[in-house]
């Protein structure tokens, strides 16, 4: 499609799990961002629980981004 050949193998999946890993990683990142956007810390009264929720969401985003990075290497 492209003239310089940069994207010739963009849809060529030699490893079928590459697509699956990329989609799962992106889903984890989107779920984490959606959770932060929903502001779950407003529904509980404990600061410690809110901090743990935020750390869990950030860990989810980190795992998703790491999975996408690892698969695309």
Short mmCIF file of C-alpha atoms in Angstrom, two decimals:
data_model
loop_
_atom_site.label_atom_id
_atom_site.label_comp_id
_atom_site.label_asym_id
_atom_site.label_seq_id
_atom_site.Cartn_x
_atom_site.Cartn_y
_atom_site.Cartn_z
CA UNK A 1 0.00 0.00 0.00
CA UNK A 2 2.66 2.52 0.98
CA UNK A 3 5.40 3.49 -1.39
CA UNK A 4 8.26 3.45 1.12
CA UNK A 5 7.51 0.02 2.59
CA UNK A 6 7.10 1.10 6.21
CA UNK A 7 3.64 -0.38 6.58
CA UNK A 8 3.86 -3.33 4.24
CA UNK A 9 3.82 -5.86 7.06
CA UNK A 10 1.46 -3.97 9.40
CA UNK A 11 -1.32 -6.51 8.85
CA UNK A 12 0.94 -9.51 8.41
CA UNK A 13 0.67 -11.39 11.68
CA UNK A 14 3.39 -14.01 11.71
CA UNK A 15 2.72 -14.55 15.41
CA UNK A 16 -1.01 -14.89 16.03
CA UNK A 17 -0.61 -14.04 19.71
CA UNK A 18 0.86 -10.64 18.86
CA UNK A 19 -2.55 -9.29 17.93
CA UNK A 20 -4.13 -10.86 21.02
CA UNK A 21 -1.46 -9.44 23.34
CA UNK A 22 -1.78 -5.99 21.83
CA UNK A 23 -5.57 -5.99 22.16
CA UNK A 24 -5.50 -7.26 25.75
CA UNK A 25 -2.86 -4.70 26.72
CA UNK A 26 -4.83 -1.88 25.13
CA UNK A 27 -7.99 -3.09 26.87
CA UNK A 28 -6.21 -3.03 30.24
CA UNK A 29 -5.01 0.52 29.64
CA UNK A 30 -8.49 1.65 28.58
CA UNK A 31 -10.10 -0.04 31.58
CA UNK A 32 -7.65 1.68 33.89
CA UNK A 33 -8.29 5.07 32.34
CA UNK A 34 -12.04 4.48 32.52
CA UNK A 35 -11.76 3.58 36.17
CA UNK A 36 -9.84 6.77 36.91
CA UNK A 37 -12.37 8.79 34.92
CA UNK A 38 -15.17 7.26 37.01
CA UNK A 39 -13.51 8.55 40.21
CA UNK A 40 -14.09 5.47 42.40
CA UNK A 41 -12.58 7.22 45.44
CA UNK A 42 -15.76 9.28 45.81
CA UNK A 43 -17.79 6.25 46.86
CA UNK A 44 -15.83 5.25 49.97
CA UNK A 45 -14.95 7.16 53.11
CA UNK A 46 -11.47 5.83 53.80
CA UNK A 47 -8.35 7.53 52.50
CA UNK A 48 -6.37 4.29 52.74
CA UNK A 49 -8.85 2.43 50.55
CA UNK A 50 -8.81 5.25 48.02
CA UNK A 51 -5.01 5.15 47.84
CA UNK A 52 -5.07 1.36 47.36
CA UNK A 53 -7.66 1.70 44.60
CA UNK A 54 -5.56 4.30 42.83
CA UNK A 55 -2.43 2.17 43.13
CA UNK A 56 -4.33 -0.82 41.72
CA UNK A 57 -5.58 1.21 38.77
CA UNK A 58 -2.10 2.55 38.06
CA UNK A 59 -0.70 -0.98 38.27
CA UNK A 60 -3.36 -2.15 35.78
CA UNK A 61 -2.37 0.60 33.36
CA UNK A 62 1.32 -0.25 33.81
CA UNK A 63 0.70 -3.96 33.14
CA UNK A 64 -1.34 -3.16 30.02
CA UNK A 65 1.26 -0.73 28.67
CA UNK A 66 4.03 -3.19 29.49
CA UNK A 67 2.21 -5.98 27.68
CA UNK A 68 1.76 -3.86 24.57
CA UNK A 69 5.42 -2.81 24.70
CA UNK A 70 6.58 -6.41 25.20
CA UNK A 71 4.45 -7.78 22.36
CA UNK A 72 5.53 -5.08 19.92
CA UNK A 73 9.27 -5.69 20.51
#
